[in-house]
Amino acid sequence: MTEKFNFCPFASHGLSIEGNAKRRLCCHDLSAETEELDINFSHLSNKVSAQLKQNNYSTHCKFCIDLEKKKLSSPRQEYISLYNNQQKNDKNLIKFLDITLDNICNLRCNTCKPLYSKSLTSEFEKLGLKYTKAKTLKTSQLLEIISKLSNDAFIVLTGGEPFVSQQTFRFLRDLIEKKDTSQMTLRLFTNLTIIPDWFESIIPYFKEIKLVGSLDGHGAINDYIRFPSKWDNITHNLDLMSALVKKYSNLELDIHSVLQVHNLNFVSDFIVSLKPYKNIFCFVPSFTIIETPHLFNPKILPQKILQPIQKKQIENLEKILNSIEQNDFSELAIRRLKKIIKQITTIESNNSTSTFIQFTSFSKMKDQFRNIDIDNYYDYFFKVDI
Ligand code: SF4
């Protein structure tokens, strides 16, 4: 780590609310510990701030600590850069808000759960899978949160799908009505299947809008992982969003992807498929390796399957890296390519035949339920003698 890990502004000035209306440290805390929502006080945040100050370590911050140890950028570093930009940070105001407004979503992505997509509820029930129920905040709670936001707040809205949920529109309408939002930044995660009519009208009210498209693959891989979205529709919306990015200087688009068993073999093709947008946004997405559900982590792949995929992907990614042309996003694209190469290189198979069999049976069961079959793309899961 290059600097001391003794402070995180999210822990001291942030409010993060889960899909079950409980408070958590932040969305990067892998312990998934939550507490009853108190907008003004968090035992967890105080505990972690004190731990960091005393010994530079907290198990809750393992995600950021591990990234920084590998000399990769962490969310903590981003929060520090945003925090340092401010002249004063009133401890009683919320500088960072990260909130899941509800679980209304039109997709059933293969690694998601009912807490984030209501559409998955009946599937989980029919397949006998356990799940946590979602809960939405009361309007009075949302209004209290709005009243406590600092004038330069950094707000992250996740879902559900914020562009499908009416809650998003109501929250943003109330925020714009009740506060001066001209110095606020809004980061909004979307699956890019829908762009609501109201979206363009809110853009001028914010200092910046950072739209994050969650995409995990292209073509049939997208249609499988982010079921039942269609890649043609996604590219249509990428074109529409690109036009808005050109029109509004305070709007930017970025792509975030989750690296998992179903897209590991297609990562380089996916990146190449986004190259036509290279002057609008960074065509290399920001990748995170999935932690839960653990059955989708690439390390469940047996060595015999994993190794050739790693070799092929690293070769392809290096070719992309060597062909990067200079533009506004090239530095970021290079950084991200180096990061994904490192991420793929360091995946180690856990060589557990039983976990792999559990994964293939679970995938088959889910595919049957959804009446889909794209074995052609995934035959290496089934044809290798393990
Ligand atoms: S260091 Fe990372 S995990 Fe810890 S509170 Fe900050 S952002 Fe969250």
Coordinates of C-alpha atoms and ligand atoms in Angstrom, one line a residue:
M1 CA 0.0 0.0 0.0
T2 CA 1.3 3.4 -0.9
E3 CA -0.4 5.4 1.8
K4 CA -1.6 4.7 5.4
F5 CA -4.9 2.9 5.5
N6 CA -6.0 4.8 8.6
F7 CA -9.0 6.7 7.3
C8 CA -12.0 6.3 5.0
P9 CA -14.3 9.3 4.4
F10 CA -17.2 6.9 3.6
A11 CA -16.9 5.4 7.1
S12 CA -17.1 8.8 8.7
H13 CA -19.3 10.8 6.4
G14 CA -21.3 8.2 4.5
L15 CA -24.7 6.6 4.6
S16 CA -25.2 3.3 2.9
I17 CA -28.7 1.6 2.8
E18 CA -29.3 -2.0 1.6
G19 CA -32.3 -3.3 -0.2
N20 CA -33.8 -4.5 3.1
A21 CA -33.8 -0.9 4.4
K22 CA -31.0 -1.7 6.8
R23 CA -27.8 0.4 7.2
R24 CA -24.4 -1.1 6.2
L25 CA -20.9 0.3 6.4
C26 CA -20.7 0.7 2.6
C27 CA -21.5 -1.4 -0.5
H28 CA -17.9 -2.8 -0.5
D29 CA -18.1 -4.4 3.0
L30 CA -17.9 -8.1 2.2
S31 CA -19.0 -9.0 5.7
A32 CA -22.5 -8.0 4.7
E33 CA -23.1 -6.9 8.3
T34 CA -26.1 -4.6 8.7
E35 CA -27.8 -2.7 11.5
E36 CA -31.2 -1.2 12.0
L37 CA -31.4 2.1 10.2
D38 CA -30.6 5.2 12.2
I39 CA -30.0 8.1 9.8
N40 CA -28.0 10.0 12.4
F41 CA -25.9 7.4 14.0
S42 CA -24.1 4.2 13.0
H43 CA -22.4 1.9 15.5
L44 CA -20.7 0.0 12.7
S45 CA -19.3 3.2 11.0
N46 CA -17.9 4.5 14.3
K47 CA -16.4 1.1 15.1
V48 CA -14.7 0.8 11.7
S49 CA -13.4 4.5 11.8
A50 CA -11.9 3.8 15.2
Q51 CA -10.3 0.5 14.1
L52 CA -8.7 2.1 11.0
K53 CA -7.4 5.0 13.1
Q54 CA -5.9 2.7 15.7
N55 CA -4.3 0.0 13.7
N56 CA -4.8 0.7 10.0
Y57 CA -7.0 -2.4 9.6
S58 CA -10.6 -3.4 9.7
T59 CA -12.0 -6.8 8.4
H60 CA -14.9 -4.8 7.0
C61 CA -12.5 -2.9 4.7
K62 CA -10.8 -6.0 3.3
F63 CA -12.0 -5.3 -0.2
C64 CA -10.2 -2.0 -0.3
I65 CA -7.2 -3.1 1.6
D66 CA -6.6 -6.0 -0.8
L67 CA -6.9 -3.8 -3.8
E68 CA -4.4 -1.3 -2.4
K69 CA -2.0 -4.0 -1.4
K70 CA -2.0 -5.1 -5.0
K71 CA -1.4 -1.4 -6.0
L72 CA -4.9 -1.3 -7.6
S73 CA -7.2 1.6 -7.1
S74 CA -9.8 1.2 -4.4
P75 CA -13.2 2.8 -3.7
R76 CA -11.6 4.3 -0.5
Q77 CA -9.1 6.2 -2.7
E78 CA -11.9 7.6 -4.8
Y79 CA -13.8 8.8 -1.7
I80 CA -10.6 10.4 -0.4
S81 CA -10.1 12.3 -3.7
L82 CA -13.8 13.5 -3.6
Y83 CA -13.5 14.4 0.1
N84 CA -10.3 16.3 -0.3
N85 CA -11.9 18.5 -2.9
Q86 CA -14.2 20.0 -0.3
Q87 CA -13.4 23.0 1.8
K88 CA -15.3 21.8 4.9
N89 CA -17.1 18.6 5.7
D90 CA -19.7 19.0 8.4
K91 CA -19.8 15.8 10.4
N92 CA -23.6 16.1 10.8
L93 CA -24.2 16.1 7.1
I94 CA -24.2 13.2 4.7
K95 CA -21.4 13.7 2.2
F96 CA -21.7 10.2 0.6
L97 CA -25.1 8.5 0.1
D98 CA -25.4 5.1 -1.4
I99 CA -28.9 3.8 -1.5
T100 CA -30.9 0.9 -3.0
L101 CA -34.4 2.5 -3.3
D102 CA -36.2 -0.7 -4.1
N103 CA -35.9 -4.0 -5.9
I104 CA -38.1 -3.3 -8.9
C105 CA -36.2 -4.6 -11.9
N106 CA -37.1 -6.0 -15.3
L107 CA -34.2 -8.5 -15.4
R108 CA -33.3 -11.8 -13.7
C109 CA -29.5 -11.7 -14.0
N110 CA -27.9 -15.0 -13.2
T111 CA -25.9 -13.9 -10.2
C112 CA -28.6 -11.6 -8.7
K113 CA -31.2 -12.3 -6.0
P114 CA -34.7 -11.1 -5.0
L115 CA -33.2 -8.5 -2.7
Y116 CA -32.2 -6.6 -5.9
S117 CA -34.7 -7.9 -8.4
K118 CA -38.4 -8.6 -7.5
S119 CA -38.7 -10.5 -10.8
L120 CA -36.5 -13.3 -9.3
T121 CA -38.8 -13.9 -6.3
S122 CA -41.0 -16.6 -8.0
E123 CA -37.9 -18.3 -9.5
F124 CA -36.2 -18.5 -6.1
E125 CA -39.4 -19.9 -4.6
K126 CA -39.9 -22.5 -7.3
L127 CA -36.3 -23.6 -7.2
G128 CA -36.4 -23.8 -3.3
L129 CA -33.6 -21.2 -2.8
K130 CA -33.5 -19.1 0.3
Y131 CA -33.6 -15.3 0.0
T132 CA -33.8 -12.1 2.1
K133 CA -36.9 -10.0 1.6
A134 CA -36.6 -6.5 0.2
K135 CA -38.0 -3.5 2.1
T136 CA -38.5 0.0 0.9
L137 CA -37.9 3.1 3.0
K138 CA -40.9 5.3 4.0
T139 CA -41.3 8.7 2.2
S140 CA -40.6 10.4 5.6
Q141 CA -37.3 8.6 5.9
L142 CA -36.3 9.6 2.4
L143 CA -37.2 13.2 3.1
E144 CA -35.1 13.1 6.2
I145 CA -32.1 11.8 4.3
I146 CA -32.6 14.5 1.7
S147 CA -32.7 17.2 4.4
K148 CA -29.4 15.9 5.8
L149 CA -27.4 15.8 2.5
S150 CA -24.5 18.2 2.2
N151 CA -24.8 20.7 -0.7
D152 CA -21.9 18.9 -2.4
A153 CA -23.1 15.3 -1.7
F154 CA -22.0 12.4 -3.8
I155 CA -25.2 10.2 -4.3
V156 CA -25.1 6.7 -5.6
L157 CA -28.4 5.1 -6.7
T158 CA -28.6 1.4 -7.3
G159 CA -31.5 -1.0 -7.6
G160 CA -33.4 -2.8 -8.7
E161 CA -33.3 -0.9 -11.9
P162 CA -33.5 2.8 -11.1
F163 CA -34.8 3.6 -14.6
V164 CA -37.8 1.2 -14.1
S165 CA -38.6 2.1 -10.5
Q166 CA -41.0 5.0 -9.8
Q167 CA -39.2 5.5 -6.5
T168 CA -36.1 6.8 -8.4
F169 CA -38.2 9.5 -10.1
R170 CA -39.9 10.5 -6.9
F171 CA -36.6 10.6 -4.9
L172 CA -34.9 12.8 -7.5
R173 CA -38.0 15.0 -7.9
D174 CA -38.0 15.6 -4.1
L175 CA -34.3 16.1 -4.0
I176 CA -34.3 18.7 -6.8
E177 CA -37.4 20.5 -5.2
K178 CA -35.9 20.6 -1.7
K179 CA -32.2 21.2 -2.2
D180 CA -29.8 23.1 -4.3
T181 CA -28.4 20.2 -6.3
S182 CA -26.1 22.3 -8.5
Q183 CA -23.0 21.1 -6.7
M184 CA -24.1 17.5 -6.2
T185 CA -22.9 14.5 -8.1
L186 CA -25.3 11.7 -9.0
R187 CA -24.0 8.2 -9.9
L188 CA -26.7 6.0 -11.1
F189 CA -26.4 2.3 -12.0
T190 CA -28.5 1.1 -14.8
N191 CA -28.9 -2.1 -16.8
L192 CA -29.3 0.0 -20.0
T193 CA -32.5 -1.7 -21.1
I194 CA -34.6 1.4 -20.7
I195 CA -34.0 5.2 -20.7
P196 CA -37.0 6.9 -19.2
D197 CA -38.4 10.1 -20.6
W198 CA -37.7 12.0 -17.4
F199 CA -33.9 11.3 -17.4
E200 CA -32.8 14.0 -19.8
S201 CA -34.8 16.7 -17.9
I202 CA -32.9 16.1 -14.6
I203 CA -29.4 16.3 -16.2
P204 CA -29.0 20.2 -16.0
Y205 CA -29.8 20.2 -12.2
F206 CA -26.7 18.4 -11.1
K207 CA -23.0 19.3 -11.2
E208 CA -22.3 15.9 -12.7
I209 CA -24.2 12.8 -13.6
K210 CA -22.1 9.6 -13.8
L211 CA -24.2 6.9 -15.4
V212 CA -22.8 3.4 -14.9
G213 CA -24.1 0.8 -17.3
S214 CA -23.9 -2.7 -15.8
L215 CA -23.0 -5.1 -18.6
D216 CA -21.3 -8.4 -18.4
G217 CA -20.9 -9.6 -21.9
H218 CA -22.1 -9.0 -25.5
G219 CA -24.5 -10.8 -27.9
A220 CA -25.7 -14.1 -26.6
I221 CA -23.6 -13.9 -23.5
N222 CA -25.4 -10.8 -22.4
D223 CA -28.8 -12.4 -23.3
Y224 CA -27.9 -15.4 -21.1
I225 CA -26.3 -13.6 -18.1
R226 CA -28.6 -10.6 -18.0
F227 CA -31.8 -12.6 -18.8
P228 CA -34.1 -11.6 -20.5
S229 CA -32.4 -8.5 -21.9
K230 CA -31.4 -8.4 -25.6
W231 CA -28.1 -7.2 -26.8
D232 CA -29.6 -5.4 -29.8
N233 CA -31.7 -3.3 -27.4
I234 CA -28.6 -2.6 -25.2
T235 CA -26.6 -1.3 -28.2
H236 CA -29.6 0.9 -29.3
N237 CA -29.7 2.4 -25.8
L238 CA -25.9 2.8 -25.8
D239 CA -26.3 4.9 -29.0
L240 CA -29.1 7.0 -27.4
M241 CA -27.0 7.6 -24.3
S242 CA -23.9 8.4 -26.4
A243 CA -26.0 11.2 -28.0
L244 CA -26.9 12.6 -24.6
V245 CA -23.2 12.4 -23.4
K246 CA -22.3 14.5 -26.5
K247 CA -25.0 17.0 -25.8
Y248 CA -24.4 17.5 -22.0
S249 CA -20.9 18.2 -20.7
N250 CA -21.9 17.2 -17.2
L251 CA -23.1 13.7 -18.2
E252 CA -20.7 10.8 -18.5
L253 CA -21.1 7.1 -19.1
D254 CA -19.0 4.3 -17.8
I255 CA -19.4 0.5 -18.0
H256 CA -19.0 -1.8 -15.0
S257 CA -18.8 -5.6 -15.3
V258 CA -18.7 -8.5 -13.0
L259 CA -16.2 -11.2 -14.0
Q260 CA -17.7 -14.6 -13.4
V261 CA -17.7 -18.2 -14.8
H262 CA -20.1 -17.3 -17.6
N263 CA -18.1 -14.5 -19.1
L264 CA -14.5 -15.3 -18.4
N265 CA -14.0 -17.0 -21.7
F266 CA -15.5 -14.0 -23.6
V267 CA -14.0 -11.0 -21.8
S268 CA -11.7 -9.9 -24.7
D269 CA -14.5 -10.2 -27.3
F270 CA -16.8 -8.2 -25.1
I271 CA -14.2 -5.4 -24.8
V272 CA -13.7 -5.4 -28.6
S273 CA -17.5 -5.2 -29.1
L274 CA -17.5 -1.8 -27.1
K275 CA -14.7 -0.3 -29.2
P276 CA -17.0 1.6 -31.5
Y277 CA -17.8 3.8 -28.4
K278 CA -14.2 4.5 -27.6
N279 CA -14.5 8.3 -28.0
I280 CA -17.7 8.5 -25.9
F281 CA -16.7 6.4 -22.9
C282 CA -13.9 4.1 -21.8
F283 CA -14.5 1.0 -23.9
V284 CA -12.7 -1.2 -21.4
P285 CA -15.2 -1.7 -18.5
S286 CA -14.2 -1.7 -14.9
F287 CA -14.2 -5.4 -13.9
T288 CA -14.8 -6.8 -10.4
I289 CA -14.5 -10.5 -9.7
I290 CA -17.7 -11.9 -8.2
E291 CA -17.5 -12.9 -4.6
T292 CA -21.1 -14.1 -4.0
P293 CA -22.8 -16.3 -5.0
H294 CA -19.5 -18.3 -4.7
L295 CA -20.7 -20.9 -7.3
F296 CA -20.1 -18.2 -10.0
N297 CA -16.5 -17.3 -9.0
P298 CA -14.2 -18.4 -11.8
K299 CA -12.0 -20.3 -9.3
I300 CA -14.6 -23.1 -9.2
L301 CA -13.5 -24.0 -12.7
P302 CA -11.2 -27.1 -12.8
Q303 CA -7.6 -26.4 -13.7
K304 CA -8.1 -28.2 -17.1
I305 CA -10.8 -25.7 -18.1
L306 CA -9.5 -22.6 -16.4
Q307 CA -5.9 -22.7 -17.7
P308 CA -6.6 -22.6 -21.5
I309 CA -9.2 -19.8 -20.9
Q310 CA -6.7 -17.8 -18.9
K311 CA -4.0 -18.2 -21.6
K312 CA -6.4 -17.3 -24.5
Q313 CA -7.9 -14.3 -22.7
I314 CA -4.5 -12.9 -21.6
E315 CA -3.1 -13.2 -25.1
N316 CA -6.2 -11.4 -26.5
L317 CA -6.2 -8.7 -23.9
E318 CA -2.5 -8.0 -24.5
K319 CA -3.2 -7.6 -28.2
I320 CA -6.0 -5.0 -27.3
L321 CA -3.5 -3.3 -24.9
N322 CA -0.9 -3.0 -27.7
S323 CA -3.5 -1.5 -30.1
I324 CA -4.8 1.3 -27.9
E325 CA -5.0 4.6 -29.7
Q326 CA -4.4 7.9 -27.9
N327 CA -7.6 9.7 -26.9
D328 CA -9.3 11.1 -23.7
F329 CA -9.9 7.6 -22.3
S330 CA -6.7 5.8 -23.4
E331 CA -5.0 6.2 -20.1
L332 CA -7.9 4.7 -18.2
A333 CA -8.3 2.0 -20.8
I334 CA -4.7 1.0 -20.4
R335 CA -5.0 1.0 -16.6
R336 CA -8.1 -1.2 -16.7
L337 CA -6.6 -3.6 -19.3
K338 CA -3.6 -4.1 -17.0
K339 CA -5.9 -4.6 -14.1
I340 CA -8.1 -7.3 -15.8
I341 CA -4.9 -9.1 -17.1
K342 CA -3.7 -9.2 -13.5
Q343 CA -7.1 -10.3 -12.2
I344 CA -7.3 -13.2 -14.7
T345 CA -3.7 -14.2 -14.2
T346 CA -4.2 -14.5 -10.4
I347 CA -7.3 -16.7 -10.5
E348 CA -6.4 -20.0 -9.0
S349 CA -8.6 -23.1 -9.4
N350 CA -9.8 -24.5 -6.1
N351 CA -9.8 -27.9 -7.9
S352 CA -13.0 -29.0 -6.1
T353 CA -14.8 -31.4 -8.4
S354 CA -17.9 -31.4 -6.1
T355 CA -18.2 -27.5 -6.3
F356 CA -17.9 -27.7 -10.1
I357 CA -20.6 -30.4 -10.3
Q358 CA -22.8 -28.3 -8.0
F359 CA -22.3 -25.4 -10.3
T360 CA -23.1 -27.3 -13.5
S361 CA -26.2 -28.9 -12.0
F362 CA -27.4 -25.6 -10.6
S363 CA -26.9 -23.9 -14.0
K364 CA -28.8 -26.8 -15.8
M365 CA -31.7 -26.6 -13.4
K366 CA -32.0 -22.8 -13.8
D367 CA -31.7 -23.0 -17.6
Q368 CA -34.5 -25.6 -17.7
F369 CA -36.7 -23.4 -15.6
R370 CA -36.0 -20.5 -17.9
N371 CA -36.4 -22.7 -21.0
I372 CA -33.0 -21.5 -22.4
D373 CA -30.1 -23.6 -23.7
I374 CA -26.9 -22.1 -25.0
D375 CA -24.7 -25.1 -24.4
N376 CA -22.9 -24.2 -27.6
Y377 CA -21.3 -21.3 -25.8
Y378 CA -20.6 -23.3 -22.6
D379 CA -19.8 -26.8 -23.9
Y380 CA -16.4 -26.6 -22.3
F381 CA -18.2 -26.9 -18.9
F382 CA -19.7 -30.2 -19.9
K383 CA -17.3 -31.8 -22.4
V384 CA -14.1 -31.8 -20.3
D385 CA -13.4 -35.0 -18.5
I386 CA -12.8 -33.9 -14.9
Ligands
SF4_1 S1 -12.3 1.5 3.1 FE1 -13.5 0.6 1.5 S2 -14.7 -1.0 2.6 FE2 -13.9 0.4 4.2 S3 -15.6 1.9 4.4 FE3 -14.1 2.7 3.0 S4 -15.0 2.2 1.0 FE4 -15.9 0.9 2.5

